XYZ file of C-alpha atoms in Angstrom:
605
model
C 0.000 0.000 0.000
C 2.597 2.669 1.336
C 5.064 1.508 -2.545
C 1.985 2.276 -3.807
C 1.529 5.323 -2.539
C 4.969 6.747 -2.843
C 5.859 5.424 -6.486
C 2.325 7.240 -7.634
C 3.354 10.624 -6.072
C 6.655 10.218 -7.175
C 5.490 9.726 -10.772
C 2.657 12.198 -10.456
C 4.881 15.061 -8.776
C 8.108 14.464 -11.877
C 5.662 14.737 -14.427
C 3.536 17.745 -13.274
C 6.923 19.639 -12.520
C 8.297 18.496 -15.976
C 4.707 20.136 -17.507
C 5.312 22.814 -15.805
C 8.589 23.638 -16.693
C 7.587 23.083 -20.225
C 4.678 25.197 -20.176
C 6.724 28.206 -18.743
C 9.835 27.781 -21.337
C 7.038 27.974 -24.378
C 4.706 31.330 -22.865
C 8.051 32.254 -22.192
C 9.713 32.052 -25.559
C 6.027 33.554 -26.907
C 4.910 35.511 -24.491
C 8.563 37.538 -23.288
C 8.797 39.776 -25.741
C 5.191 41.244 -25.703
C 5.538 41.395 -21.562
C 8.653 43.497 -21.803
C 7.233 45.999 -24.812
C 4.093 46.016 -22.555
C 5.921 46.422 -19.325
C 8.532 49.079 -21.186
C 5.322 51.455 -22.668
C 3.860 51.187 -19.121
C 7.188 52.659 -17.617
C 7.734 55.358 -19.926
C 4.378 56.394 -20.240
C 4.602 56.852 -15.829
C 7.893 58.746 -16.776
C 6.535 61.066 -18.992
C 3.374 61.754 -16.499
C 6.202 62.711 -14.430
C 8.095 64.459 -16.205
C 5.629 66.319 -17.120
C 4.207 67.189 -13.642
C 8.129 67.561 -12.232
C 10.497 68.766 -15.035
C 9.110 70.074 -17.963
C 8.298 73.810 -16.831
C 11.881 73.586 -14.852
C 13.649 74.604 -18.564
C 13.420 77.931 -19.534
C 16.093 77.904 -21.789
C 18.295 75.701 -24.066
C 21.277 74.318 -21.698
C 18.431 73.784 -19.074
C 16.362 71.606 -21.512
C 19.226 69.646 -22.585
C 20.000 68.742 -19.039
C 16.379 67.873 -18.336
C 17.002 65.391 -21.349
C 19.845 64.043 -20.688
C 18.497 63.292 -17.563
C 15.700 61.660 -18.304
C 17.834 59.428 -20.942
C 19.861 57.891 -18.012
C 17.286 57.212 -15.909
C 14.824 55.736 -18.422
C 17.066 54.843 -21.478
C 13.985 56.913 -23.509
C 15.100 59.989 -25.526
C 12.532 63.130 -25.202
C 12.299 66.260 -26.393
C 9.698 69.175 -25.976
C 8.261 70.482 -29.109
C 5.832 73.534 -29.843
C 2.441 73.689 -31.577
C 3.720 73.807 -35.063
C 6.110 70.743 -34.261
C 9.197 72.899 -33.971
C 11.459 71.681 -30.827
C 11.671 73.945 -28.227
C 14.121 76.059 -26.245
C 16.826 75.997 -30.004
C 18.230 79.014 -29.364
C 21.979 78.055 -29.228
C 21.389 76.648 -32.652
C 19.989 79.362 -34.892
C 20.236 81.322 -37.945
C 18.867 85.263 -38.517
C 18.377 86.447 -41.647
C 17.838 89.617 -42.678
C 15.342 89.497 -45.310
C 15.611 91.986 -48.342
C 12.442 94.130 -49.897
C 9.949 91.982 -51.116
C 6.107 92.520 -52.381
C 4.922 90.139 -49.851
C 4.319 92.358 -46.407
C 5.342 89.043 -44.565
C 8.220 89.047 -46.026
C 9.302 92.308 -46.862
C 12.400 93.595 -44.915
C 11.995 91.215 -41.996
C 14.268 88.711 -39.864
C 13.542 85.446 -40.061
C 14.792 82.781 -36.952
C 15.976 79.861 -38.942
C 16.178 76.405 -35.908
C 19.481 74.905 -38.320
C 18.395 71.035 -36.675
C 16.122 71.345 -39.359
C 18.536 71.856 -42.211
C 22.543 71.319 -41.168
C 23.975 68.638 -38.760
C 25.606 69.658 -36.090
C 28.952 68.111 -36.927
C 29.166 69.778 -39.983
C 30.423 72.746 -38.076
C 34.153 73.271 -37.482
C 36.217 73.552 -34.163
C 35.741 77.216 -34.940
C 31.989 77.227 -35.754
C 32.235 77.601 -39.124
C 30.428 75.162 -41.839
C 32.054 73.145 -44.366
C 29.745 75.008 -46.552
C 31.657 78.656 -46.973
C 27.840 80.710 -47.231
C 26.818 79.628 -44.293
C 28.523 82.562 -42.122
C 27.770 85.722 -40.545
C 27.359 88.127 -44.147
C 26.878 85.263 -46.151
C 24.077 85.915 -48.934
C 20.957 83.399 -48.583
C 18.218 82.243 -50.439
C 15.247 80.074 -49.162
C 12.108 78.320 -50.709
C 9.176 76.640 -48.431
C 5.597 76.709 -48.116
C 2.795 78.727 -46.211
C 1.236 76.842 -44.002
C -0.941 78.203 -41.523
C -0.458 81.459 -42.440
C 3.216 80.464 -40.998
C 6.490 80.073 -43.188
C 8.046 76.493 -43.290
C 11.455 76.393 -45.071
C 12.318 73.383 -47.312
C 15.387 74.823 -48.983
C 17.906 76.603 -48.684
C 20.761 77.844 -51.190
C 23.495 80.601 -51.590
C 21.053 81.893 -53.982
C 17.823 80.808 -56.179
C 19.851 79.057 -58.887
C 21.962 77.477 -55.988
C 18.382 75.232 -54.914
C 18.536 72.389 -56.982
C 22.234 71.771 -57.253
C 23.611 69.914 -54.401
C 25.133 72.044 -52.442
C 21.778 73.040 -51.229
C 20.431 72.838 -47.654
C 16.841 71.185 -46.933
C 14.552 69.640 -44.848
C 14.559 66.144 -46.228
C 11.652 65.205 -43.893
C 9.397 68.444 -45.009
C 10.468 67.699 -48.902
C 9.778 63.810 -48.857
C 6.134 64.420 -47.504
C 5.532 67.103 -50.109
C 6.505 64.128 -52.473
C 4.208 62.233 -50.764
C 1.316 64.922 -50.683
C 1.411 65.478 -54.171
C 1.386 61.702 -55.436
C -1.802 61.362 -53.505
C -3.758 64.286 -54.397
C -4.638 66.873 -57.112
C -2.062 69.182 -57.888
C -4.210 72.056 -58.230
C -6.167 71.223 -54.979
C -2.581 70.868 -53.188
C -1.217 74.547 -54.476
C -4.531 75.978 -53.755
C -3.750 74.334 -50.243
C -0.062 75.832 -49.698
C 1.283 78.472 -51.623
C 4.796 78.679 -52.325
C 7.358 81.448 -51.532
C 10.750 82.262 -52.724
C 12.900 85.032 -50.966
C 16.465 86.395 -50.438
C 18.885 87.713 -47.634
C 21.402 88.469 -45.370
C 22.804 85.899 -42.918
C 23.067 88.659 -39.808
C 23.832 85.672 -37.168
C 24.564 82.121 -36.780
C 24.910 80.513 -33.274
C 26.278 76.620 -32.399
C 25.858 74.906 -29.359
C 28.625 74.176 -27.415
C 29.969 71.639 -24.275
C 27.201 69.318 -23.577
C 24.771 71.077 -25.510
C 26.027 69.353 -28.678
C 25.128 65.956 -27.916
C 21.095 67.437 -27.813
C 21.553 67.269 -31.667
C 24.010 64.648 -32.556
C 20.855 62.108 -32.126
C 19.898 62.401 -35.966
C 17.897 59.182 -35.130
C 15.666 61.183 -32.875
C 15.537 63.913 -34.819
C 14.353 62.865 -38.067
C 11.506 61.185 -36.275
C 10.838 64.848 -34.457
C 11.021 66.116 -37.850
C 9.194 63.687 -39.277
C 6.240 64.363 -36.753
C 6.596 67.947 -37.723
C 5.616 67.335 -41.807
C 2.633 64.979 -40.197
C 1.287 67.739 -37.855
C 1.431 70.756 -40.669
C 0.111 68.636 -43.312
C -2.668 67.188 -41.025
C -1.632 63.602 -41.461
C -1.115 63.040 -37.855
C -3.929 60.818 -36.400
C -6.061 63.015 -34.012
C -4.229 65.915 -32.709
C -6.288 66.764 -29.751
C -5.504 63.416 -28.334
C -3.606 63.321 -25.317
C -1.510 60.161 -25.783
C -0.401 58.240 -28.489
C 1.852 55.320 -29.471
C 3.395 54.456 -32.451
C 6.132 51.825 -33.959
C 8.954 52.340 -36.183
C 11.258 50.432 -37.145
C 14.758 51.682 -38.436
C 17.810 49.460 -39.535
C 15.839 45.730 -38.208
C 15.267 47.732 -34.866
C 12.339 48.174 -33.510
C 11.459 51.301 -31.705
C 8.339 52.662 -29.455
C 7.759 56.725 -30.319
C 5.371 58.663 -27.843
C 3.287 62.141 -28.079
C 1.713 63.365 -25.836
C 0.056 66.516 -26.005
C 0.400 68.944 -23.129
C 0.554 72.194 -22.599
C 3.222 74.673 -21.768
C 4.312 76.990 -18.739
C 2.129 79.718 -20.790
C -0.762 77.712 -21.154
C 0.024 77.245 -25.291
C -0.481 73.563 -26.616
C 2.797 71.769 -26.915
C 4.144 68.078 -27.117
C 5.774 65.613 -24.987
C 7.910 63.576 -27.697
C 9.939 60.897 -26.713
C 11.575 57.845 -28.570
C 12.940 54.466 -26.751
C 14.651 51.294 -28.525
C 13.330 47.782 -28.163
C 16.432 46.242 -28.867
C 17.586 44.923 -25.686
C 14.598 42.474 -25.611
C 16.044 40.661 -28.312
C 19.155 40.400 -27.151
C 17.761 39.018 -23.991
C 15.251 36.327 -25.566
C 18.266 34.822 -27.072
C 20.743 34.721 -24.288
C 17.670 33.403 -22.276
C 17.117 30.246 -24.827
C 21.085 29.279 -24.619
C 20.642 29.821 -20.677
C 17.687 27.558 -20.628
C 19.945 24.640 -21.403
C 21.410 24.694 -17.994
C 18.293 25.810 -16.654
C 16.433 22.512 -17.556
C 19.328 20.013 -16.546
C 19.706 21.381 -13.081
C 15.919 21.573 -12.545
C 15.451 17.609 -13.723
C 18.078 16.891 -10.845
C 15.998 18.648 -8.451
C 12.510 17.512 -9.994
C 13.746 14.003 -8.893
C 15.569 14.254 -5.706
C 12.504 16.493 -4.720
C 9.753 14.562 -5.745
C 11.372 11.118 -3.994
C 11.681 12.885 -1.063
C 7.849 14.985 -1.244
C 6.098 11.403 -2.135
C 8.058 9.347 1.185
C 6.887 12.647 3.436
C 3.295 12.904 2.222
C 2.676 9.243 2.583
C 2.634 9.070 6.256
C 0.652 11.348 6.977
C -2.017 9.725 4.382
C -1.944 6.578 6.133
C -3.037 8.293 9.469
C -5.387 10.308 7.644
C -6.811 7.553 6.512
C -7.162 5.592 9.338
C -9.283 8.257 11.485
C -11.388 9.091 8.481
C -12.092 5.637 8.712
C -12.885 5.734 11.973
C -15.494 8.767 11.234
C -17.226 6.948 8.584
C -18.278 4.442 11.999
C -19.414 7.391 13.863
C -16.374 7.521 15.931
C -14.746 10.996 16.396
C -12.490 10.419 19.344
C -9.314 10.222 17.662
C -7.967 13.435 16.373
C -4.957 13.665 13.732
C -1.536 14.834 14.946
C -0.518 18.064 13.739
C 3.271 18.350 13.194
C 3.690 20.408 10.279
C 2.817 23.706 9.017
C 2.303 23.031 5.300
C -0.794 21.371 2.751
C -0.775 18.335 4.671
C -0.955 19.849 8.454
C -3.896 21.965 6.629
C -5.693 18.866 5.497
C -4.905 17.598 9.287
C -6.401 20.690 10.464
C -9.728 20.501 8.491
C -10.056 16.895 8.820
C -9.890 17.650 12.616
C -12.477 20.314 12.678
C -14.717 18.723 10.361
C -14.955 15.439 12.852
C -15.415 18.141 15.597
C -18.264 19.903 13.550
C -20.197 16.782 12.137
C -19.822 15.838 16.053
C -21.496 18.665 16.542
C -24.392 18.979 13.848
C -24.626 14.893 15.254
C -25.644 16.453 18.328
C -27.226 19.225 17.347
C -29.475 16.856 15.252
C -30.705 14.626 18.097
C -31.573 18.224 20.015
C -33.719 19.308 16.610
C -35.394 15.473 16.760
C -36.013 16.251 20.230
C -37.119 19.599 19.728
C -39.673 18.139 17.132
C -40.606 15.943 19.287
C -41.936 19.109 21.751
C -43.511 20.691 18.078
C -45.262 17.071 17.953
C -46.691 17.523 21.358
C -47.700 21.564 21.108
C -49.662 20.173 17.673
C -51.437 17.414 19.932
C -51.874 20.268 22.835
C -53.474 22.189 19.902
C -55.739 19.621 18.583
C -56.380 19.063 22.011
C -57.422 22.763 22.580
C -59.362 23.200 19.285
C -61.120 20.293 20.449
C -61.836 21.376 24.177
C -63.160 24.863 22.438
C -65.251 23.336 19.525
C -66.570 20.312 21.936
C -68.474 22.870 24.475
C -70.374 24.940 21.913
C -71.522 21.803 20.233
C -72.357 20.128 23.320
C -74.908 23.069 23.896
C -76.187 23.208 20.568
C -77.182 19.227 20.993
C -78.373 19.649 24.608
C -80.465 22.237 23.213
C -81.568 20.722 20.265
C -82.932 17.585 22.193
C -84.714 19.718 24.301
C -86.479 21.509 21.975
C -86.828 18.275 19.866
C -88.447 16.899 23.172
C -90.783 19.752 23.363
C -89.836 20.166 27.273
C -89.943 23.701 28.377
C -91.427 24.961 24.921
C -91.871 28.214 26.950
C -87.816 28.854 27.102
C -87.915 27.859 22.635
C -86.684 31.806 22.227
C -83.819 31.058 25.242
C -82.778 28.002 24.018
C -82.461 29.372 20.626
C -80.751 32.069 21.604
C -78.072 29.778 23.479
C -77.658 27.971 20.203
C -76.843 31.395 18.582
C -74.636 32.464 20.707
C -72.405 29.391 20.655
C -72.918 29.348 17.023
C -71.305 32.894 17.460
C -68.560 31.886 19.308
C -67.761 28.625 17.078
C -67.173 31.315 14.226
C -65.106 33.457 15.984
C -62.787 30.623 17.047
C -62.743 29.741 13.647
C -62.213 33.067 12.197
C -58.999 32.947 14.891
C -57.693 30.040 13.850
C -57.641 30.412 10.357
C -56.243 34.196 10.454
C -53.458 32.773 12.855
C -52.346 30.166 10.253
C -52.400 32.915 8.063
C -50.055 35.039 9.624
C -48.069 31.570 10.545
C -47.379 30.849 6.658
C -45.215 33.122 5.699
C -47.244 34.140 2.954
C -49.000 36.508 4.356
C -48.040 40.240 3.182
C -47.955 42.986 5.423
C -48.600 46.389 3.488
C -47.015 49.221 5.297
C -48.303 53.096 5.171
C -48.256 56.421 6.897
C -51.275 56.733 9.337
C -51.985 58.744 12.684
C -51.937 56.443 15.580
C -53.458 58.857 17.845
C -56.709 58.967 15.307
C -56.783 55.316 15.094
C -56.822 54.672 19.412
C -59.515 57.786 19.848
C -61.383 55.256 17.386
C -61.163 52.225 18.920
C -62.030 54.202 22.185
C -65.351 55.363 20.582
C -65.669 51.930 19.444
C -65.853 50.112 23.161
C -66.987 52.655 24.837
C -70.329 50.984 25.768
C -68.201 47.998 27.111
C -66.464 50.366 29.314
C -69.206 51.629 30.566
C -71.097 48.113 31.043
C -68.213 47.371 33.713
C -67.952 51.421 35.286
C -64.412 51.566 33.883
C -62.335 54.859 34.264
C -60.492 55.239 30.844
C -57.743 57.660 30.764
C -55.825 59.273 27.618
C -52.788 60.634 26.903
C -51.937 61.150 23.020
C -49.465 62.653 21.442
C -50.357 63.106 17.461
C -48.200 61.125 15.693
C -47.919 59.640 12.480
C -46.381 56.304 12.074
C -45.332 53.442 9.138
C -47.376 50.356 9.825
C -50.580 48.273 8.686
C -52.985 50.394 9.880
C -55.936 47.426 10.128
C -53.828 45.222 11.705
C -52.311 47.671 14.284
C -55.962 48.370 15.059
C -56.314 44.724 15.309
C -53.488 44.965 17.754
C -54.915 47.849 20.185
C -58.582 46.216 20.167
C -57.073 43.127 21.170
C -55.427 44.450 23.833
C -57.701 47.156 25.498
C -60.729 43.801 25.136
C -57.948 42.090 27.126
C -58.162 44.896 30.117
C -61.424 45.434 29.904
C -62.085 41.787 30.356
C -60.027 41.378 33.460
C -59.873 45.020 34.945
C -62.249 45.030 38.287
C -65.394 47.524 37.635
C -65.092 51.247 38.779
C -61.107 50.683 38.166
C -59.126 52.401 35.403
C -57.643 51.979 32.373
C -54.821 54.057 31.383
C -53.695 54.798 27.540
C -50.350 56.417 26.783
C -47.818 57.388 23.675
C -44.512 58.004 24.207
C -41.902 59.926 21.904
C -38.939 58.407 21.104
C -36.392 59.674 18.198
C -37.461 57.301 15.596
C -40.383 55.053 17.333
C -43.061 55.725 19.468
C -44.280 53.898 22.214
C -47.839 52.863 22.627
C -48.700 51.264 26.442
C -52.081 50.334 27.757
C -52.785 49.615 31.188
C -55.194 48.463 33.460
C -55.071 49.043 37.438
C -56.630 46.377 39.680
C -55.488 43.338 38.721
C -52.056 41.580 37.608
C -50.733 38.693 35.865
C -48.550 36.051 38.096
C -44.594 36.242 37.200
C -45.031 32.769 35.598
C -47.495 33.353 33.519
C -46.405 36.563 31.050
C -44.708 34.728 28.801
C -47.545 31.814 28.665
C -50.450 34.079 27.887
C -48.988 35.078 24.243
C -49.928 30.938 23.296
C -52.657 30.230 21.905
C -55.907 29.113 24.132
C -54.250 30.903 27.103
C -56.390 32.583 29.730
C -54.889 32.343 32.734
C -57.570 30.273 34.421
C -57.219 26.465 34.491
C -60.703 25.417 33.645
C -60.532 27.694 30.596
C -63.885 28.853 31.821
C -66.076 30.285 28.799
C -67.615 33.129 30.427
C -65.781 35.672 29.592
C -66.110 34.836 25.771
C -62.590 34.957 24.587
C -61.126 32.766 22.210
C -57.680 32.368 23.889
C -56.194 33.496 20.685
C -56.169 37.468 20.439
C -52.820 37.792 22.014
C -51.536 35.239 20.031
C -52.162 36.797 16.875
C -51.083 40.154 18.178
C -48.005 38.424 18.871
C -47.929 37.830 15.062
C -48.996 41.016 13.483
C -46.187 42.758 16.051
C -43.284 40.451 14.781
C -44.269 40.901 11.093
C -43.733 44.456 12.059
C -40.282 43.798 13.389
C -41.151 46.097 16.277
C -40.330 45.568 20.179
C -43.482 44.321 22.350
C -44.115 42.863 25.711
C -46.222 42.948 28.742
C -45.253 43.320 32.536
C -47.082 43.681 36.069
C -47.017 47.337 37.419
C -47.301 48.605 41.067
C -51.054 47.867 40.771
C -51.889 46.443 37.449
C -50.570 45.129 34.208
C -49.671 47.055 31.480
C -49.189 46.009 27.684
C -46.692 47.906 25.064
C -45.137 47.975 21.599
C -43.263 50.470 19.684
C -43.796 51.723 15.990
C -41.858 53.251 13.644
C -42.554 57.063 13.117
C -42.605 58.404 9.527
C -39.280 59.638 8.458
């Protein structure tokens, strides 16, 4: 049995931790490279949120903003730069060109000075040690002639030369990105359309100043990578190709060279409240680097782990085994109904768990065992209150009908024919009575089968009493009674009939047993939320033993269950009812010289 056990588990535990280890080197090899692009856009996106929040209103001019990005670089290996509205990047005033403009016909051109950002149009390392280009023109003096488009109502250079006939040749300057989606413009729309679009202009000047970066500001445009993407965003944004420009975030891929890259814009706005762009630019390369030194390390990775897959499983399956014996034994033993032997707990892991439960389970089905011979027992006292009801039904129904038939004989005898309107009248009245027994009964078992549905609305309590006051009045004054009132008008959330129900049951009850020329006294009470309605009669009281006895039904307090009072024995208990359907607090208790009946009801909110 135990071989058994231990070769099964030993078997069972290799191959699951084989499956295992087979099922995490494939979603590895497939899944690895998606979790670290998704785990990479997550971490740059929280970067530029950042950023954003932290360092981007921190640069105010160009060394500041290239420290901010150089900053950012090292700590998330994710190149960014801050561009304007119109795409152009921001804070570019160590790298700039002025040119005077000469005397044109166009007032937006005509003796002006145009700022000329030379990222667009020159590297950086084309400039000398002593800042001068390996193009002679471009100096301080130098004549200049450029060619671009309107756009916007805003100038966009795509040319420049040393002068117009100098624009073709190849010692011109452009913007390759601006001129190649031109290109692309034009091949997919109509010509005419496209100059109607953007109009062309074509002017001439002076070079007045031309200013390099220096130190570490260099390396801000050295990235040509980085910067033919900004540019590139730039030609989308003024020729409206780029996809939704009000959106605040968006992704895109690019690939450059086999290398994938991840390029993010987010639009923000600046320390002036103008709209602006967070661009930034990071390479996925390293995750493919790592997905191959991660199959070669696997190798290793799955010889070691078969060594330990066995060793571990031999030794897992001889552990768990004991303890499975035992386990089995006393479960065993509580299929016979025996729960005296409990399972030693020596360990902390699955298997002292499974000691654990098996222990409290025998302790709960001992337990619900026990508790289950006290609910047999229990319905053994439900059998007996049913016979104890029969019993009473029976004791109730019997008298009335024993009249009747006494009657009926003597009337069918013709004996005292004199008394036929008494005798007749006796039958009535226990016919009466029979009725109102029955009517009990059956609106008891009623409220008993949870069927019943107890509509709730606003009504004033003190109307309803004053009613029922009006309404046994004469029986009040049959017996000399003193009633007494104090109500407070007050308007409550209950069934109205039934609480009326309620109150006639209980003021009957005091007028039944309250000595004559006594009083009865009727009260409300305030509370915050409730108010409390007590009626009490002086006189008389109920013994300590009996108050919780007379809410059963066919309880009067007198042994014989004499008749002549003409109670049913049942109004209290179904005013026990009706006040737990209404979830409200009730109860009855002996005063200084009487007894006095209560329950609360909820006032309207």
């Amino acid at each position: 049995m135990k071989k058994g056990i231990v070769l099964k588990l030993f078997l069972l535990t290799t191959g699951l931790c084989l499956f295992i280890l087979a099922v995490m080197f494939a979603l590895q090899t497939v899944f690895f490279k998606q979790f670290y692009v998704h785990q990479k856009v997550k971490s740059v996106n929280e970067a530029l949120q950042a950023y954003e929040q932290s360092d981007l209103n921190r640069a105010t001019n160009a060394q500041e903003a290239a420290k901010l990005e150089q900053d950012f670089y090292q700590r998330n290996n994710t190149w960014i730069a801050t561009l304007d509205a119109r795409g152009n990047l921001k804070y570019t005033e160590d790298y700039i060109m002025e040119i005077k403009l000469e005397h044109s016909d166009d007032a937006m051109f005509s003796n002006k000075t145009m700022t000329i950002p030379l990222y667009s149009v020159i590297n950086v390392e084309d400039f000398g040690s002593d800042n001068t280009f390996l193009t002679p023109w471009i100096q301080e003096g130098g004549e200049i002639a450029m060619e671009g488009l309107i756009m916007n109502n805003q100038p966009v250079i795509q040319r420049m030369g040393r002068s117009r006939s100098n624009l073709r040749d190849e010692s011109r300057l452009e913007n390759r990105e601006m001129v190649n989606k031109e290109y692309e413009v034009l091949n997919r729309s109509n010509v005419t359309q496209y100059r109607e679009k953007y109009s062309t202009f074509l002017v001439k000047g002076t070079i007045t100043k031309v200013r390099i970066p220096e130190g570490a500001g260099v390396s801000r445009y050295t990235n040509h990578l980085f910067l033919d993407r900004i540019k590139a965003f730039q030609a989308d944004l003024l020729y409206g190709d780029f996809e939704d420009a009000t959106n605040a975030n968006q992704i895109v891929d690019y690939e450059e060279n086999r290398a994938n890259y991840k390029i993010f814009v987010n639009r923000i706005q600046d320390r002036d409240g103008n709209p602006a762009y967070l661009f930034a630019m990071t390479s996925l390369q390293p995750v493919n680097e790592a997905a191959g030194m991660i199959k070669d390390y696997y190798v290793y990775i799955i010889i070691a782990t078969l060594l330990l897959v066995v060793l571990a499983s031999f030794y897992y399956s001889r552990q768990i085994a004991r303890p499975l014996l035992r386990i089995n034994r006393t479960t065993r033993q509580m299929a016979d109904l025996d729960f005296s032997e409990k399972i030693p707990i020596t360990t902390k892991d699955e298997i002292g768990d499974l000691s654990r439960n098996i222990n409290d389970l025998s302790e709960r089905l001992h337990s619900h065992i026990l508790r289950l011979e006290q609910d047999i027992e229990k319905e053994k006292q439900l059998e007996h209150t049913r016979k104890e009801f029969i019993s009473g039904v029976s004791h109730e129904l019997k008298t009335p009908l024993s009249v009747i038939q006494s009657c009926l004989a003597i009337l069918k005898d013709g004996v005292a024919s004199h008394k036929r309107d008494y005798y007749f009248q006796a039958m009535e009245d226990e016919v009466k009575r029979m009725d109102l027994l029955i009517v009990d009964m059956l609106e008891l078992a009623k409220y008993e089968s949870g069927t019943y549905n107890m509509v709730m609305e606003p009504f004033d309590i003190d109307t309803v009493i004053e009613r029922i006051c009006a309404k046994l009045a004469a029986d009040i004054k049959a017996k000399q009674l003193h009633l007494y009132t104090s109500l407070n008008h007050v308007e409550v959330v209950a069934n109205e009939l039934r609480i009326e129900q309620v109150v006639v049951n209980f003021l009957t009850n005091a007028i039944r047993y309250t000595p004559e020329q006594e009083s009865i006294f009727i009260t409300t009470l305030e509370d915050q939320d409730t108010v409390k309605i007590c009626i009490e009669n002086k006189g008389t009281s109920i013994p300590d033993e009996q108050l919780e006895k007379i809410w059963d039904r066919f309880y009067r307090g007198e042994p014989s269950r004499q008749r002549s009072t003409g109670s049913t024995g049942l109004g209290l208990a179904i005013s026990k009812k009706i006040l737990e359907m209404h979830g409200v607090p009730f109860g009855v208790s002996n005063t200084s010289d009487g007894v006095m009946f209560q329950f609360h009801l909820n006032k309207k909110a």
